[in-house]
JSON list of C-alpha atoms in Angstrom, two decimals:
[
{"chain": "T", "resi": 1, "resn": "ARG", "atom": "CA", "xyz": [-155.96, 6.48, 77.60]},
{"chain": "T", "resi": 2, "resn": "GLU", "atom": "CA", "xyz": [-154.09, 8.30, 74.84]},
{"chain": "T", "resi": 3, "resn": "LYS", "atom": "CA", "xyz": [-151.49, 6.33, 72.92]},
{"chain": "T", "resi": 4, "resn": "CYS", "atom": "CA", "xyz": [-148.20, 7.33, 71.38]},
{"chain": "T", "resi": 5, "resn": "PHE", "atom": "CA", "xyz": [-146.63, 4.94, 68.92]},
{"chain": "T", "resi": 6, "resn": "VAL", "atom": "CA", "xyz": [-142.88, 4.47, 68.75]},
{"chain": "T", "resi": 7, "resn": "HIS", "atom": "CA", "xyz": [-141.67, 2.86, 65.53]},
{"chain": "T", "resi": 8, "resn": "ILE", "atom": "CA", "xyz": [-138.21, 1.34, 65.86]},
{"chain": "T", "resi": 9, "resn": "ARG", "atom": "CA", "xyz": [-136.62, -0.42, 62.90]},
{"chain": "T", "resi": 10, "resn": "LEU", "atom": "CA", "xyz": [-133.75, -2.74, 63.70]},
{"chain": "T", "resi": 11, "resn": "GLY", "atom": "CA", "xyz": [-133.52, -5.52, 61.10]},
{"chain": "T", "resi": 12, "resn": "ASP", "atom": "CA", "xyz": [-132.78, -3.75, 57.84]},
{"chain": "T", "resi": 13, "resn": "TYR", "atom": "CA", "xyz": [-130.72, -0.98, 59.42]},
{"chain": "T", "resi": 14, "resn": "SER", "atom": "CA", "xyz": [-128.66, -3.37, 61.55]},
{"chain": "T", "resi": 15, "resn": "SER", "atom": "CA", "xyz": [-127.61, -5.25, 58.43]},
{"chain": "T", "resi": 16, "resn": "PHE", "atom": "CA", "xyz": [-126.55, -2.13, 56.51]},
{"chain": "T", "resi": 17, "resn": "ILE", "atom": "CA", "xyz": [-123.00, -1.28, 57.53]},
{"chain": "T", "resi": 18, "resn": "VAL", "atom": "CA", "xyz": [-121.39, 2.10, 56.90]},
{"chain": "T", "resi": 19, "resn": "GLY", "atom": "CA", "xyz": [-117.94, 2.74, 58.32]},
{"chain": "T", "resi": 20, "resn": "ALA", "atom": "CA", "xyz": [-117.44, 0.98, 61.63]},
{"chain": "T", "resi": 21, "resn": "GLY", "atom": "CA", "xyz": [-120.97, -0.08, 62.32]},
{"chain": "T", "resi": 22, "resn": "PRO", "atom": "CA", "xyz": [-124.63, -0.33, 61.44]},
{"chain": "T", "resi": 23, "resn": "VAL", "atom": "CA", "xyz": [-126.59, 2.72, 60.40]},
{"chain": "T", "resi": 24, "resn": "GLU", "atom": "CA", "xyz": [-129.41, 3.01, 62.89]},
{"chain": "T", "resi": 25, "resn": "ILE", "atom": "CA", "xyz": [-130.94, 5.59, 65.14]},
{"chain": "T", "resi": 26, "resn": "PRO", "atom": "CA", "xyz": [-129.54, 5.30, 68.68]},
{"chain": "T", "resi": 27, "resn": "MET", "atom": "CA", "xyz": [-132.05, 4.07, 71.23]},
{"chain": "T", "resi": 28, "resn": "SER", "atom": "CA", "xyz": [-131.17, 7.14, 73.32]},
{"chain": "T", "resi": 29, "resn": "TRP", "atom": "CA", "xyz": [-132.86, 9.31, 70.66]},
{"chain": "T", "resi": 30, "resn": "TYR", "atom": "CA", "xyz": [-136.14, 7.38, 71.05]},
{"chain": "T", "resi": 31, "resn": "GLU", "atom": "CA", "xyz": [-135.86, 7.47, 74.85]},
{"chain": "T", "resi": 32, "resn": "LYS", "atom": "CA", "xyz": [-135.31, 11.24, 74.81]},
{"chain": "T", "resi": 33, "resn": "GLN", "atom": "CA", "xyz": [-138.39, 11.81, 72.64]},
{"chain": "T", "resi": 34, "resn": "MET", "atom": "CA", "xyz": [-140.45, 9.53, 74.89]},
{"chain": "T", "resi": 35, "resn": "ALA", "atom": "CA", "xyz": [-139.30, 11.43, 77.99]},
{"chain": "T", "resi": 36, "resn": "GLU", "atom": "CA", "xyz": [-140.38, 14.75, 76.44]},
{"chain": "T", "resi": 37, "resn": "ILE", "atom": "CA", "xyz": [-143.79, 13.41, 75.47]},
{"chain": "T", "resi": 38, "resn": "ARG", "atom": "CA", "xyz": [-144.20, 11.71, 78.87]},
{"chain": "T", "resi": 39, "resn": "HIS", "atom": "CA", "xyz": [-143.44, 15.02, 80.62]},
{"chain": "T", "resi": 40, "resn": "SER", "atom": "CA", "xyz": [-146.08, 16.98, 78.70]},
{"chain": "T", "resi": 41, "resn": "ASN", "atom": "CA", "xyz": [-148.69, 14.17, 78.54]},
{"chain": "T", "resi": 42, "resn": "PRO", "atom": "CA", "xyz": [-149.04, 12.43, 81.91]},
{"chain": "T", "resi": 43, "resn": "GLY", "atom": "CA", "xyz": [-150.82, 9.10, 81.60]},
{"chain": "T", "resi": 44, "resn": "ILE", "atom": "CA", "xyz": [-149.73, 8.48, 78.01]},
{"chain": "T", "resi": 45, "resn": "LEU", "atom": "CA", "xyz": [-149.30, 4.86, 76.89]},
{"chain": "T", "resi": 46, "resn": "PHE", "atom": "CA", "xyz": [-146.35, 4.18, 74.58]},
{"chain": "T", "resi": 47, "resn": "GLN", "atom": "CA", "xyz": [-146.74, 1.33, 72.13]},
{"chain": "T", "resi": 48, "resn": "ILE", "atom": "CA", "xyz": [-143.53, 0.25, 70.47]},
{"chain": "T", "resi": 49, "resn": "PHE", "atom": "CA", "xyz": [-143.85, -1.28, 67.01]},
{"chain": "T", "resi": 50, "resn": "SER", "atom": "CA", "xyz": [-140.77, -2.86, 65.47]},
{"chain": "T", "resi": 51, "resn": "ASP", "atom": "CA", "xyz": [-139.59, -5.24, 62.77]},
{"chain": "T", "resi": 52, "resn": "GLU", "atom": "CA", "xyz": [-137.69, -7.02, 65.59]},
{"chain": "T", "resi": 53, "resn": "PRO", "atom": "CA", "xyz": [-140.03, -6.87, 68.64]},
{"chain": "T", "resi": 54, "resn": "ALA", "atom": "CA", "xyz": [-138.19, -9.65, 70.51]},
{"chain": "T", "resi": 55, "resn": "LYS", "atom": "CA", "xyz": [-134.98, -7.56, 70.52]},
{"chain": "T", "resi": 56, "resn": "ILE", "atom": "CA", "xyz": [-136.51, -4.29, 71.71]},
{"chain": "T", "resi": 57, "resn": "GLY", "atom": "CA", "xyz": [-136.32, -5.13, 75.43]},
{"chain": "T", "resi": 58, "resn": "GLU", "atom": "CA", "xyz": [-132.59, -5.78, 75.05]},
{"chain": "T", "resi": 59, "resn": "ARG", "atom": "CA", "xyz": [-132.02, -2.39, 73.44]},
{"chain": "T", "resi": 60, "resn": "ILE", "atom": "CA", "xyz": [-134.30, 0.08, 75.20]},
{"chain": "T", "resi": 61, "resn": "SER", "atom": "CA", "xyz": [-135.50, 0.60, 78.76]},
{"chain": "T", "resi": 62, "resn": "ILE", "atom": "CA", "xyz": [-139.13, -0.52, 78.97]},
{"chain": "T", "resi": 63, "resn": "GLN", "atom": "CA", "xyz": [-141.04, 1.62, 81.46]},
{"chain": "T", "resi": 64, "resn": "PRO", "atom": "CA", "xyz": [-144.39, 0.72, 83.11]},
{"chain": "T", "resi": 65, "resn": "ASP", "atom": "CA", "xyz": [-146.17, 3.04, 80.64]},
{"chain": "T", "resi": 66, "resn": "THR", "atom": "CA", "xyz": [-144.66, 1.22, 77.65]},
{"chain": "T", "resi": 67, "resn": "GLU", "atom": "CA", "xyz": [-145.60, -1.96, 75.84]},
{"chain": "T", "resi": 68, "resn": "VAL", "atom": "CA", "xyz": [-143.94, -3.72, 72.92]},
{"chain": "T", "resi": 69, "resn": "ILE", "atom": "CA", "xyz": [-146.50, -4.76, 70.33]},
{"chain": "T", "resi": 70, "resn": "LYS", "atom": "CA", "xyz": [-145.87, -8.02, 68.49]},
{"chain": "T", "resi": 71, "resn": "ALA", "atom": "CA", "xyz": [-148.00, -7.76, 65.38]},
{"chain": "T", "resi": 72, "resn": "ASP", "atom": "CA", "xyz": [-147.97, -8.29, 61.64]},
{"chain": "T", "resi": 73, "resn": "THR", "atom": "CA", "xyz": [-147.44, -5.40, 59.22]},
{"chain": "T", "resi": 74, "resn": "HIS", "atom": "CA", "xyz": [-151.13, -4.56, 58.74]},
{"chain": "T", "resi": 75, "resn": "THR", "atom": "CA", "xyz": [-151.92, -4.61, 62.44]},
{"chain": "T", "resi": 76, "resn": "SER", "atom": "CA", "xyz": [-148.85, -2.51, 63.21]},
{"chain": "T", "resi": 77, "resn": "PHE", "atom": "CA", "xyz": [-149.79, 0.10, 60.61]},
{"chain": "T", "resi": 78, "resn": "THR", "atom": "CA", "xyz": [-153.35, 0.26, 61.92]},
{"chain": "T", "resi": 79, "resn": "GLY", "atom": "CA", "xyz": [-152.16, 0.62, 65.52]},
{"chain": "T", "resi": 80, "resn": "MET", "atom": "CA", "xyz": [-149.80, 3.45, 64.62]},
{"chain": "T", "resi": 81, "resn": "ALA", "atom": "CA", "xyz": [-152.43, 5.18, 62.46]},
{"chain": "T", "resi": 82, "resn": "ARG", "atom": "CA", "xyz": [-154.90, 5.12, 65.38]},
{"chain": "T", "resi": 83, "resn": "SER", "atom": "CA", "xyz": [-152.46, 6.73, 67.83]},
{"chain": "T", "resi": 84, "resn": "GLN", "atom": "CA", "xyz": [-152.79, 10.34, 68.97]},
{"chain": "T", "resi": 85, "resn": "MET", "atom": "CA", "xyz": [-149.00, 10.90, 68.91]},
{"chain": "T", "resi": 86, "resn": "GLY", "atom": "CA", "xyz": [-145.98, 9.23, 67.41]},
{"chain": "T", "resi": 87, "resn": "ILE", "atom": "CA", "xyz": [-142.21, 8.91, 67.37]},
{"chain": "T", "resi": 88, "resn": "LEU", "atom": "CA", "xyz": [-141.16, 7.82, 63.91]},
{"chain": "T", "resi": 89, "resn": "SER", "atom": "CA", "xyz": [-138.25, 5.73, 62.72]},
{"chain": "T", "resi": 90, "resn": "ALA", "atom": "CA", "xyz": [-136.29, 6.49, 59.58]},
{"chain": "T", "resi": 91, "resn": "SER", "atom": "CA", "xyz": [-139.05, 4.88, 57.57]},
{"chain": "T", "resi": 92, "resn": "THR", "atom": "CA", "xyz": [-141.79, 5.91, 55.18]},
{"chain": "T", "resi": 93, "resn": "PHE", "atom": "CA", "xyz": [-143.92, 3.17, 56.81]},
{"chain": "T", "resi": 94, "resn": "SER", "atom": "CA", "xyz": [-144.18, 5.22, 60.00]},
{"chain": "T", "resi": 95, "resn": "TRP", "atom": "CA", "xyz": [-144.51, 8.47, 58.02]},
{"chain": "T", "resi": 96, "resn": "TRP", "atom": "CA", "xyz": [-147.57, 7.16, 56.18]},
{"chain": "T", "resi": 97, "resn": "ALA", "atom": "CA", "xyz": [-149.11, 5.88, 59.44]},
{"chain": "T", "resi": 98, "resn": "THR", "atom": "CA", "xyz": [-148.54, 9.37, 60.86]},
{"chain": "T", "resi": 99, "resn": "ALA", "atom": "CA", "xyz": [-150.18, 11.00, 57.86]},
{"chain": "T", "resi": 100, "resn": "VAL", "atom": "CA", "xyz": [-153.26, 8.77, 58.29]},
{"chain": "T", "resi": 101, "resn": "ALA", "atom": "CA", "xyz": [-153.37, 9.54, 62.02]},
{"chain": "T", "resi": 102, "resn": "HIS", "atom": "CA", "xyz": [-153.06, 13.27, 61.42]},
{"chain": "T", "resi": 103, "resn": "TYR", "atom": "CA", "xyz": [-155.73, 13.40, 58.74]},
{"chain": "T", "resi": 104, "resn": "SER", "atom": "CA", "xyz": [-157.99, 11.30, 60.99]},
{"chain": "T", "resi": 105, "resn": "GLY", "atom": "CA", "xyz": [-157.78, 13.99, 63.69]},
{"chain": "T", "resi": 106, "resn": "ALA", "atom": "CA", "xyz": [-154.85, 12.95, 65.89]},
{"chain": "T", "resi": 107, "resn": "ARG", "atom": "CA", "xyz": [-153.45, 15.96, 67.73]},
{"chain": "T", "resi": 108, "resn": "GLY", "atom": "CA", "xyz": [-149.77, 14.98, 67.85]},
{"chain": "T", "resi": 109, "resn": "PRO", "atom": "CA", "xyz": [-146.98, 15.67, 68.40]},
{"chain": "T", "resi": 110, "resn": "PHE", "atom": "CA", "xyz": [-145.42, 13.50, 65.73]},
{"chain": "T", "resi": 111, "resn": "ILE", "atom": "CA", "xyz": [-141.63, 13.52, 65.78]},
{"chain": "T", "resi": 112, "resn": "ALA", "atom": "CA", "xyz": [-139.31, 12.21, 63.06]},
{"chain": "T", "resi": 113, "resn": "PRO", "atom": "CA", "xyz": [-135.52, 11.94, 63.08]},
{"chain": "T", "resi": 114, "resn": "ALA", "atom": "CA", "xyz": [-134.02, 14.90, 61.23]},
{"chain": "T", "resi": 115, "resn": "GLY", "atom": "CA", "xyz": [-132.20, 13.95, 58.09]},
{"chain": "T", "resi": 116, "resn": "TRP", "atom": "CA", "xyz": [-133.55, 10.42, 57.90]},
{"chain": "T", "resi": 117, "resn": "GLU", "atom": "CA", "xyz": [-133.64, 10.48, 54.11]},
{"chain": "T", "resi": 118, "resn": "SER", "atom": "CA", "xyz": [-129.82, 10.24, 53.93]},
{"chain": "T", "resi": 119, "resn": "TRP", "atom": "CA", "xyz": [-129.36, 7.20, 56.19]},
{"chain": "T", "resi": 120, "resn": "ARG", "atom": "CA", "xyz": [-127.44, 5.24, 53.55]},
{"chain": "T", "resi": 121, "resn": "THR", "atom": "CA", "xyz": [-124.60, 7.76, 53.71]},
{"chain": "T", "resi": 122, "resn": "GLY", "atom": "CA", "xyz": [-123.95, 7.11, 57.40]},
{"chain": "T", "resi": 123, "resn": "ARG", "atom": "CA", "xyz": [-124.51, 10.80, 58.15]},
{"chain": "T", "resi": 124, "resn": "TRP", "atom": "CA", "xyz": [-127.69, 12.57, 59.09]},
{"chain": "T", "resi": 125, "resn": "SER", "atom": "CA", "xyz": [-128.33, 15.64, 56.98]},
{"chain": "T", "resi": 126, "resn": "ASN", "atom": "CA", "xyz": [-129.81, 18.84, 58.38]},
{"chain": "T", "resi": 127, "resn": "SER", "atom": "CA", "xyz": [-133.38, 18.39, 57.27]},
{"chain": "T", "resi": 128, "resn": "ALA", "atom": "CA", "xyz": [-135.20, 21.67, 56.75]},
{"chain": "T", "resi": 129, "resn": "LYS", "atom": "CA", "xyz": [-138.61, 20.15, 56.21]},
{"chain": "T", "resi": 130, "resn": "ILE", "atom": "CA", "xyz": [-141.40, 22.14, 57.80]},
{"chain": "T", "resi": 131, "resn": "THR", "atom": "CA", "xyz": [-144.96, 20.91, 58.27]},
{"chain": "T", "resi": 132, "resn": "PRO", "atom": "CA", "xyz": [-147.54, 22.09, 60.76]},
{"chain": "T", "resi": 133, "resn": "TRP", "atom": "CA", "xyz": [-148.07, 18.57, 62.12]},
{"chain": "T", "resi": 134, "resn": "LEU", "atom": "CA", "xyz": [-144.73, 16.74, 61.86]},
{"chain": "T", "resi": 135, "resn": "SER", "atom": "CA", "xyz": [-141.57, 18.00, 63.55]},
{"chain": "T", "resi": 136, "resn": "TYR", "atom": "CA", "xyz": [-138.02, 16.84, 62.98]},
{"chain": "T", "resi": 137, "resn": "LYS", "atom": "CA", "xyz": [-135.51, 16.44, 65.81]},
{"chain": "T", "resi": 138, "resn": "LYS", "atom": "CA", "xyz": [-131.82, 15.97, 65.14]},
{"chain": "T", "resi": 139, "resn": "VAL", "atom": "CA", "xyz": [-130.36, 12.58, 65.98]},
{"chain": "T", "resi": 140, "resn": "GLY", "atom": "CA", "xyz": [-127.32, 12.66, 68.23]},
{"chain": "T", "resi": 141, "resn": "ALA", "atom": "CA", "xyz": [-127.78, 16.24, 69.42]}
]
């Protein structure tokens, strides 16, 4: 069964406040990306990796094809790097796992939030990065 990792960071982003609230990617963005991958890849298994795995079920709808992985950093990185597809957080941790997966032959898609490099500003920039194996999707669109 093919696997798609979903990397959701909560801890460090939830504690960084800009304006009225924390700077984090809305769970609806992850759910939308999962729905698109689910539609084009029937039978896919989503594995959610997070710095706060106990809080994921409170924040996102867990479907029967989805499991939350409770693992240490090394095991999480290895699990993401062995996935065929991925939905990245605003994190170089998930970007590097994606790079390893891609160069190991994973077919993708790999989707990152557009403009993630400017998260400290509280605004998402219009990222114009183009790679043949990593696409960027705007958050909040």
